[in-house]
mmCIF file of C-alpha atoms in Angstrom:
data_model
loop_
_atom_site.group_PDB
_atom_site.id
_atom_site.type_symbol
_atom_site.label_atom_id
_atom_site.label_comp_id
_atom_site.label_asym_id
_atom_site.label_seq_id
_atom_site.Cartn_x
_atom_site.Cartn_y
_atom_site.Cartn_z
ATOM 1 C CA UNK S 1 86.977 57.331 88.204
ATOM 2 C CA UNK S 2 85.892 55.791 91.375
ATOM 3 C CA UNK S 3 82.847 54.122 91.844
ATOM 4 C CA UNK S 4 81.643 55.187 95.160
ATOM 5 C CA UNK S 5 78.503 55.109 97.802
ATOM 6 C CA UNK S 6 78.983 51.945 99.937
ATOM 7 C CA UNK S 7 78.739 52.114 103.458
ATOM 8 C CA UNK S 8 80.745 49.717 104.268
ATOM 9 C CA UNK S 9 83.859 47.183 103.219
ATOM 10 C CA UNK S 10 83.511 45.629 99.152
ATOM 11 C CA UNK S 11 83.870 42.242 99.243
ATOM 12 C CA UNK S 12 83.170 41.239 95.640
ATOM 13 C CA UNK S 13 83.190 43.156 92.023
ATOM 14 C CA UNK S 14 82.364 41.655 88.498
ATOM 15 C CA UNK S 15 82.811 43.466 85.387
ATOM 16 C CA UNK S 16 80.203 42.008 82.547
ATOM 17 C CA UNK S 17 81.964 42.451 78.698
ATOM 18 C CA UNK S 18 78.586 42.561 77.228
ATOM 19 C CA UNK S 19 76.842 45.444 79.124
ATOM 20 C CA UNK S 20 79.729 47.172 80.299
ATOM 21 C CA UNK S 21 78.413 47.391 84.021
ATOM 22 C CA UNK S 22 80.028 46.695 87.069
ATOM 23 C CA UNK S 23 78.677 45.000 89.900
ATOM 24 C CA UNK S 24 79.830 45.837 93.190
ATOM 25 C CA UNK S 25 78.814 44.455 96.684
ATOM 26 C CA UNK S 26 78.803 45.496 100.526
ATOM 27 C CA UNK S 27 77.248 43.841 103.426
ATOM 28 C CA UNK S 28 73.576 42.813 101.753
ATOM 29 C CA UNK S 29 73.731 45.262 98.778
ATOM 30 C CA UNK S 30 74.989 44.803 94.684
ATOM 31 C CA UNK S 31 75.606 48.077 93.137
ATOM 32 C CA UNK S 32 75.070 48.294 89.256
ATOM 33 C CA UNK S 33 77.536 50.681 87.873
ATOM 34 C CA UNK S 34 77.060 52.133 84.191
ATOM 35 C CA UNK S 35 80.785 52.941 83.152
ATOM 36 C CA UNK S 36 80.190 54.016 79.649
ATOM 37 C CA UNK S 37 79.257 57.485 79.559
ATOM 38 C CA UNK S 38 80.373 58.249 83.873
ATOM 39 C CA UNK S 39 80.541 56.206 86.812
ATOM 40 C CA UNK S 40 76.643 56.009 87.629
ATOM 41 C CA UNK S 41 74.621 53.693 89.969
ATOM 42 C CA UNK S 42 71.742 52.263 88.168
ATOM 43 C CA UNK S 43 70.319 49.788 90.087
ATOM 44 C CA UNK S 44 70.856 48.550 93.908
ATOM 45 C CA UNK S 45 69.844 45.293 94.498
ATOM 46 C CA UNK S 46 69.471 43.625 97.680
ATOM 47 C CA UNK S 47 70.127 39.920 99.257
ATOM 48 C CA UNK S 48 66.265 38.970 100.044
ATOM 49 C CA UNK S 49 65.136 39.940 96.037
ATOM 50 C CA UNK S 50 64.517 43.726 96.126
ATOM 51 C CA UNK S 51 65.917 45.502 93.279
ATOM 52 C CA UNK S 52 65.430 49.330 93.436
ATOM 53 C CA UNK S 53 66.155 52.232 90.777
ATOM 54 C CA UNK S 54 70.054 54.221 91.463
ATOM 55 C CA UNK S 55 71.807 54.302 94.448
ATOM 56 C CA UNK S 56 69.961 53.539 97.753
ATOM 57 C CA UNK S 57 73.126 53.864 100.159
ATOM 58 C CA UNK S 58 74.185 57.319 99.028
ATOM 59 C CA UNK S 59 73.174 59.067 101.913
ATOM 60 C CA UNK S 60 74.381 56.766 104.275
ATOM 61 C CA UNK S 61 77.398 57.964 106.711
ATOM 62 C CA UNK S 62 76.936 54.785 108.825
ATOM 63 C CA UNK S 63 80.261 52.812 108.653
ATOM 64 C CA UNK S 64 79.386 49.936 110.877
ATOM 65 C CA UNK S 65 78.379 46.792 109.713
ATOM 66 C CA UNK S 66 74.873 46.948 109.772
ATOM 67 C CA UNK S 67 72.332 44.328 107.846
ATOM 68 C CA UNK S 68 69.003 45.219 107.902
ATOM 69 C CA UNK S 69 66.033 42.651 108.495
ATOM 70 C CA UNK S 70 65.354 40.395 106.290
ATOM 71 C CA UNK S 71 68.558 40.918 104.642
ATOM 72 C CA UNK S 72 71.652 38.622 104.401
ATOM 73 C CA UNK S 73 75.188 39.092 104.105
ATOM 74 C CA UNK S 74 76.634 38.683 100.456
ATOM 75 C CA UNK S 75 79.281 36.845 100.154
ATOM 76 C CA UNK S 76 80.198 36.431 96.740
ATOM 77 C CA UNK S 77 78.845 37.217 93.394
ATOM 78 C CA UNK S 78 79.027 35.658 90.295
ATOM 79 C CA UNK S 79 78.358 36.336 86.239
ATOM 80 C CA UNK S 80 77.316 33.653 83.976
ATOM 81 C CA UNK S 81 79.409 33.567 80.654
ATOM 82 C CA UNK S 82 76.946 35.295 78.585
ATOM 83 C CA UNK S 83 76.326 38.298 81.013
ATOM 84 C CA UNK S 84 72.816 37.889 81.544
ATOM 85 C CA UNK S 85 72.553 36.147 84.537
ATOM 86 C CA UNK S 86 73.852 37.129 88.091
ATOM 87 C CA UNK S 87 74.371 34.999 91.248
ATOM 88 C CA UNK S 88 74.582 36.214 94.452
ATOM 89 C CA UNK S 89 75.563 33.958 97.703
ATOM 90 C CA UNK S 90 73.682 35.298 100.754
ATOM 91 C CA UNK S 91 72.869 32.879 103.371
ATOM 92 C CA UNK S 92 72.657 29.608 103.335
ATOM 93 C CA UNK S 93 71.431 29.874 99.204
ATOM 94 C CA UNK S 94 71.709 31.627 96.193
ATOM 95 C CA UNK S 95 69.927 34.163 94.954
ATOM 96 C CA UNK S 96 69.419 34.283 90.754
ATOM 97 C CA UNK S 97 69.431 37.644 89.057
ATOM 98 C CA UNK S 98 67.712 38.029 85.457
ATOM 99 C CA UNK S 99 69.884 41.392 83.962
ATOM 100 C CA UNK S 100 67.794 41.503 81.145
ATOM 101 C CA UNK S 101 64.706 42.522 83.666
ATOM 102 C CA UNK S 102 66.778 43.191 86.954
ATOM 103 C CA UNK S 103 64.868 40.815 88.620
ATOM 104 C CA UNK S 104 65.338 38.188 90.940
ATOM 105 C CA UNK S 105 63.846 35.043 89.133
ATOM 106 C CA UNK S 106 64.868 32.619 92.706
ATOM 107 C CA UNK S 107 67.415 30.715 94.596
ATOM 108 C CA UNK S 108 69.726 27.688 94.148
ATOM 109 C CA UNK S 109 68.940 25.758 98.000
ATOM 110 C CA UNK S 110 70.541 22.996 100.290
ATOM 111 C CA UNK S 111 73.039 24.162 102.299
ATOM 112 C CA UNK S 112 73.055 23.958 105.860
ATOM 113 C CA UNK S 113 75.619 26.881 106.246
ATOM 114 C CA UNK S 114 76.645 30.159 105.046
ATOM 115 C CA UNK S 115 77.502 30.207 100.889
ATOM 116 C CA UNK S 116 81.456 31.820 101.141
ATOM 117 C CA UNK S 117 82.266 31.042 97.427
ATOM 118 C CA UNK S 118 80.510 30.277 93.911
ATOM 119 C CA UNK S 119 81.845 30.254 90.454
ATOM 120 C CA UNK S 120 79.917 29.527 87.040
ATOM 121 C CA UNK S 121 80.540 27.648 83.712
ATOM 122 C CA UNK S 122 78.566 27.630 80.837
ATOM 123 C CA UNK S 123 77.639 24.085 79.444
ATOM 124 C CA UNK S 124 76.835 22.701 75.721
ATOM 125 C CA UNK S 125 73.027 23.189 76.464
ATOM 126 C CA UNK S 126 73.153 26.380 77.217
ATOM 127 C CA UNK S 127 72.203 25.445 81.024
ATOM 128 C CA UNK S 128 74.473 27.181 83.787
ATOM 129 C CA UNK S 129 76.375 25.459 85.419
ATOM 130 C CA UNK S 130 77.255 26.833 89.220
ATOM 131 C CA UNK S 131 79.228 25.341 91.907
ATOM 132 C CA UNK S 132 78.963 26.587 95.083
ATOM 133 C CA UNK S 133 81.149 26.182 98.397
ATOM 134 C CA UNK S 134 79.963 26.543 102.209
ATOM 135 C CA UNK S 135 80.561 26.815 106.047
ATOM 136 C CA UNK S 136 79.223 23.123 106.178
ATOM 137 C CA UNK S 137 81.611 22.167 104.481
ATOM 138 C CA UNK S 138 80.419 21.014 101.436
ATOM 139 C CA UNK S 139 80.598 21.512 97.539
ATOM 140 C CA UNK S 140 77.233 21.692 95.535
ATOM 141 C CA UNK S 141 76.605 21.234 91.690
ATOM 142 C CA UNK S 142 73.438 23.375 90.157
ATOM 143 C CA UNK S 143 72.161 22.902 86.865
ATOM 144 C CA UNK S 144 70.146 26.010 85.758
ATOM 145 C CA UNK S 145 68.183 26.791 82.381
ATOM 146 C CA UNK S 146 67.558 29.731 81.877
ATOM 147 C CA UNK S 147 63.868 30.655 82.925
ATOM 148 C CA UNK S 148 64.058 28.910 86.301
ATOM 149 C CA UNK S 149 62.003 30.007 88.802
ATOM 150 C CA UNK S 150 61.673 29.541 92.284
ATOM 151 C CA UNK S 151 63.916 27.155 94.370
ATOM 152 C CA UNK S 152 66.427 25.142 92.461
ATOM 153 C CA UNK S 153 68.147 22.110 94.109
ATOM 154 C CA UNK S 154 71.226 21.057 93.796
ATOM 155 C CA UNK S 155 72.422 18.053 91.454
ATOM 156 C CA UNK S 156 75.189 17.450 92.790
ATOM 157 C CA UNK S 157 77.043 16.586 96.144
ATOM 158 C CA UNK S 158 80.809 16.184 95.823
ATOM 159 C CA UNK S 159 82.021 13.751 98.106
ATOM 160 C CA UNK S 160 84.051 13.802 100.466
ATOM 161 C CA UNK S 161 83.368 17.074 102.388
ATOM 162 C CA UNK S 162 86.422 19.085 103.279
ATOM 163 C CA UNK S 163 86.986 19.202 106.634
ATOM 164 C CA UNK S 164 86.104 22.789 107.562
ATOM 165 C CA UNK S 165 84.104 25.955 105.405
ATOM 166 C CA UNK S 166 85.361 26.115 101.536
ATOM 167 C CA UNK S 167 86.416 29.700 100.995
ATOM 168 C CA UNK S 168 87.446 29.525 97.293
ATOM 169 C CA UNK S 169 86.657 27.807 94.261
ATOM 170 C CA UNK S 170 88.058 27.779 90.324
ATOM 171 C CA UNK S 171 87.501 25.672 86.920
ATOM 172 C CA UNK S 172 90.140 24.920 84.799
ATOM 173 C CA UNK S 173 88.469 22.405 81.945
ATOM 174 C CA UNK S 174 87.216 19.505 82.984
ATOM 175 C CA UNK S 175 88.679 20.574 86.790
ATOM 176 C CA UNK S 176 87.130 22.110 89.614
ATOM 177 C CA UNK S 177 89.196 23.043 92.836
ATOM 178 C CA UNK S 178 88.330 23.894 95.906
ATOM 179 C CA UNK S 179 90.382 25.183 98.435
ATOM 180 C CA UNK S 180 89.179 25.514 102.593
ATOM 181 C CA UNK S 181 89.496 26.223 105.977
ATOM 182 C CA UNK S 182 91.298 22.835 106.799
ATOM 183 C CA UNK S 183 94.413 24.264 104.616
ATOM 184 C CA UNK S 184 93.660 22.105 101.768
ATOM 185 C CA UNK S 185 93.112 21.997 98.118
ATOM 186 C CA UNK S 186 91.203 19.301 96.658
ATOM 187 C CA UNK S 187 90.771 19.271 92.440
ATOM 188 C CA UNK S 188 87.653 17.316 91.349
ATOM 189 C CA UNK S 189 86.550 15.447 87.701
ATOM 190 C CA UNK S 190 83.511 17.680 87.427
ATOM 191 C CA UNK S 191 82.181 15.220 84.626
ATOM 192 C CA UNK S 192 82.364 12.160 86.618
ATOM 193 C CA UNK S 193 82.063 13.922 89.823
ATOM 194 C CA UNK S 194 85.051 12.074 91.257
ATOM 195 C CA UNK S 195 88.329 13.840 94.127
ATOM 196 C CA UNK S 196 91.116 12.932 91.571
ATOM 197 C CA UNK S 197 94.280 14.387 93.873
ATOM 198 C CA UNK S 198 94.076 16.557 96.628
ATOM 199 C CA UNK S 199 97.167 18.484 99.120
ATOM 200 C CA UNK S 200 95.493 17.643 102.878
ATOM 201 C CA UNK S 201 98.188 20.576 104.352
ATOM 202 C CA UNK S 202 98.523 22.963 101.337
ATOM 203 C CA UNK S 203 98.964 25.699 103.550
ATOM 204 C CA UNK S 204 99.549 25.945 107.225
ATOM 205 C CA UNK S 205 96.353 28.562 107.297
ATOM 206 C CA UNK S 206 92.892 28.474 105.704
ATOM 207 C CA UNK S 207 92.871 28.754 101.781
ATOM 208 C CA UNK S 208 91.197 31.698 100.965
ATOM 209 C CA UNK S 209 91.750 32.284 97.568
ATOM 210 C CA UNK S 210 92.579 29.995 94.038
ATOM 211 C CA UNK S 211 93.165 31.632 90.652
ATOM 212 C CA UNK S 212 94.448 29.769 87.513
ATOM 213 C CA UNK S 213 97.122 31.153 84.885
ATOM 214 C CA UNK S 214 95.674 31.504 81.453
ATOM 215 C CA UNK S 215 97.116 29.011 78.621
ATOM 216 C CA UNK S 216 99.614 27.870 81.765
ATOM 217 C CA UNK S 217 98.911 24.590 83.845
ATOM 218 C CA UNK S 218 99.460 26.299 87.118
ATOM 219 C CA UNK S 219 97.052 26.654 90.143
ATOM 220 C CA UNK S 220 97.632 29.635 92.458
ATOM 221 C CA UNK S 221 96.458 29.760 95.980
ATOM 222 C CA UNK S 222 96.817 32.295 98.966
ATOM 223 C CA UNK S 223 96.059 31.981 102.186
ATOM 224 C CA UNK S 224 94.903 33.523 105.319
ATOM 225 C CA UNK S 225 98.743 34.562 106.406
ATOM 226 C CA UNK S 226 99.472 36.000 103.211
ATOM 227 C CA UNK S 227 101.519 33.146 101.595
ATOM 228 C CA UNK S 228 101.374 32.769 97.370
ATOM 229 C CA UNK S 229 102.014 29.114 96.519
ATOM 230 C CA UNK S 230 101.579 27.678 92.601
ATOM 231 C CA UNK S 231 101.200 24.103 91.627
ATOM 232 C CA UNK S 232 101.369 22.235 89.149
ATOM 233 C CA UNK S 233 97.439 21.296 88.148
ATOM 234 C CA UNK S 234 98.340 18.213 86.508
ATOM 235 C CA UNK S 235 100.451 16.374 89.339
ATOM 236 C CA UNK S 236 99.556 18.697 92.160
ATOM 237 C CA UNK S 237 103.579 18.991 92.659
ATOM 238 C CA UNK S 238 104.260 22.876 94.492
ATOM 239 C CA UNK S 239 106.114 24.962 92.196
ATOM 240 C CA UNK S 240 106.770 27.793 93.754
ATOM 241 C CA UNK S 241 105.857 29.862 96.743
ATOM 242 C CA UNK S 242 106.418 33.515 98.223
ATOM 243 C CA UNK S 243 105.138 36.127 100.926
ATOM 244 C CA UNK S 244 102.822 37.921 98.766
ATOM 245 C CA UNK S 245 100.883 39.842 101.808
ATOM 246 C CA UNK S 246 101.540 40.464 105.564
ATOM 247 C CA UNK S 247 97.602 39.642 105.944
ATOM 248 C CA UNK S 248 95.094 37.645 104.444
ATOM 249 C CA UNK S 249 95.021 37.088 100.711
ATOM 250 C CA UNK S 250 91.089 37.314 99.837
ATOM 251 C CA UNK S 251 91.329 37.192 95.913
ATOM 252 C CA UNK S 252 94.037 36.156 93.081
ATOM 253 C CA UNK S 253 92.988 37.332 89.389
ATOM 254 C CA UNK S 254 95.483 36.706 86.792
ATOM 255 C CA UNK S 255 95.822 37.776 82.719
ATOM 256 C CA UNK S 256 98.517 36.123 80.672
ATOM 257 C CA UNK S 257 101.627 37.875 81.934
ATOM 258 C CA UNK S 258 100.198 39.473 85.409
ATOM 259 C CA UNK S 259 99.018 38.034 88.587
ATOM 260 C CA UNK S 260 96.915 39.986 90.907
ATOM 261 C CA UNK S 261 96.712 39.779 94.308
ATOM 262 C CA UNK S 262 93.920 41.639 96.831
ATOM 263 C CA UNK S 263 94.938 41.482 100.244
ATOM 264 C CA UNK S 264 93.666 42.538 104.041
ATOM 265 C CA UNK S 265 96.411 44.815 103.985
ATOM 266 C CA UNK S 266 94.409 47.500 101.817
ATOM 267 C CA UNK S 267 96.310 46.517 98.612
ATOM 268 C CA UNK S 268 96.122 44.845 95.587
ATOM 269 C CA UNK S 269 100.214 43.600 94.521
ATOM 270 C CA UNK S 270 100.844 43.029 90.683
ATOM 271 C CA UNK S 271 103.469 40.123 89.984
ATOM 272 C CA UNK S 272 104.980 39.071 86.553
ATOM 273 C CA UNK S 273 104.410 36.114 85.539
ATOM 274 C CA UNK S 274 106.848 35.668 82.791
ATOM 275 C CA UNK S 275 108.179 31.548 84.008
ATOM 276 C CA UNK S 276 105.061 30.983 85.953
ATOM 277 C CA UNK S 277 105.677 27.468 84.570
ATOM 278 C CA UNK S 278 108.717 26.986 86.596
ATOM 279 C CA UNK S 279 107.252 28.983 90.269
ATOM 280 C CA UNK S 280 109.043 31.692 88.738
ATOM 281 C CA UNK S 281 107.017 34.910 89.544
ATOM 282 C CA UNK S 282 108.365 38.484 90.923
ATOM 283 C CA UNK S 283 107.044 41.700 92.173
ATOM 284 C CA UNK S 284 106.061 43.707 89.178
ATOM 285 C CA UNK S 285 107.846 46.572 90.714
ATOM 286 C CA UNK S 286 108.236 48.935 93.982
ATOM 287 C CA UNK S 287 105.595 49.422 96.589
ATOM 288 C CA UNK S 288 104.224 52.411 94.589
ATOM 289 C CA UNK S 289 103.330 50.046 92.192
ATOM 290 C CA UNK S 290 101.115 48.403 94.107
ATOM 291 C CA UNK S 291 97.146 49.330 94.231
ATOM 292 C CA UNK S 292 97.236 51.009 97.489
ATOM 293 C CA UNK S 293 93.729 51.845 99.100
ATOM 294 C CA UNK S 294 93.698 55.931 100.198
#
């Protein structure tokens, strides 16, 4: 099964338990896939609001990078717990997605740069919850119930900024971390709102990517040449570290026992992650078990 039609590169894909679609993005456009009967394009839906019936870029040919007026580049996507609500960086905001209507409802504003990274919890009242990270070098809180409309501000400013853009972000608990273009990692109270511990030099490139190790008290990060390190979340102590890529590492996802890592190379490596608790992680296997691109 492939899920086709973009014109250009995907930077972002979310599957949603509930509905069984998949959302897939390229330059300003989300593709809604349908996987339970075939692989069908539902919806396109675009970075200033639009949302249109099936596939709108099927006919395209055009592999340059292209964003037509009006239109923003997406950056990252995001799915509330509950499926129902989709959030789309583009900009210098947010755009909010209602999936029961497929339609744009607004946008969470007050950044001063490009949004590069978001991520959402679910809270006791039933409000979202979304952080969001930018080129200016700041992390935002948003509180959203649902049936907001129109331009949402944020309610929270974490303090202080990271020195350069925040490319990846990831709750664990009562901990957020954020990881950035200065090379470090900073983990947050996201109650009280307070830094707690952060690693100024994580990394000797920008931190593009975090991912946490279910039921394991282990942070992973990548970075922009290629490295894999894992820390401990508690006392920030490095654990373990390996060449997972030979280019940028753009997105960790883990289960229980498997770590996955999407790369610049055109691959996506698998690692066991039997001792993750002790930096212990291998290679799940040869190069041809990687996810190589065609």
């Amino acid at each position: 099964m492939s899920l086709g039609g973009h014109p250009n590169n995907v930077v972002s894909i979310k599957y949603c338990n509930y509905t069984s679609l998949v959302f897939t993005v390229s330059t300003s456009y989300i593709k809604v896939w349908d996987i339970r009967d075939s692989a069908k394009c539902v919806r396109t839906l675009t970075s200033s609001g639009q949302a249109m019936p099936g596939d709108v870029c099927s006919g395209s040919t055009n592999r340059t990078v292209t964003i037509p007026a009006g239109e923003n580049q997406i950056n990252q996507i995001a799915l509330n717990p509950t499926g129902t609500f989709l959030y789309a960086a583009a900009g210098n905001s947010v755009r909010m997605w209602d999936l029961k209507r497929f339609q744009s409802t607004g946008k969470l504003t007050g950044h001063l740069g490009p949004v590069m990274c978001l991520t959402v919890d679910r809270i006791s009242n039933g409000q979202d919850l979304i952080v969001t990270g930018s080129k200016d070098h700041y992390i935002k809180m948003f509180d959203v119930t649902e049936g907001a409309l129109g331009s949402v501000s944020p309610t929270h400013n974490f303090e202080p900024p990271h020195y350069d853009g925040i490319e990846a972000l990831a709750i664990m608990g009562d901990n957020l971390f954020s990881g950035s273009r200065d090379n470090g990692i900073k983990k947050w109270d996201l109650a009280q709102k307070d830094l707690l511990q952060q690693v100024p030099n994580a990394h000797k490139d920008w931190v593009c990517a975090l991912g946490l190790v279910p039921g394991a008290p282990v942070l992973l990060s990548g970075c922009r040449g290629g490295t894999l390190k894992l820390w401990n979340v508690d006392t920030f102590a490095p654990i373990g570290e390996m060449k997972g890529h030979d280019s940028p590492i753009n997105a960790i996802c883990t289960n229980s026992s498997q770590i996955f890592t999407a790369s610049d190379d055109r691959t996506v490596r698998i690692w066991k992650a039997r001792n993750v608790i002790d930096g212990q992680i291998s290679d799940a296997g040869d190069a041809s078990e990687d996810l190589a691109s065609n």
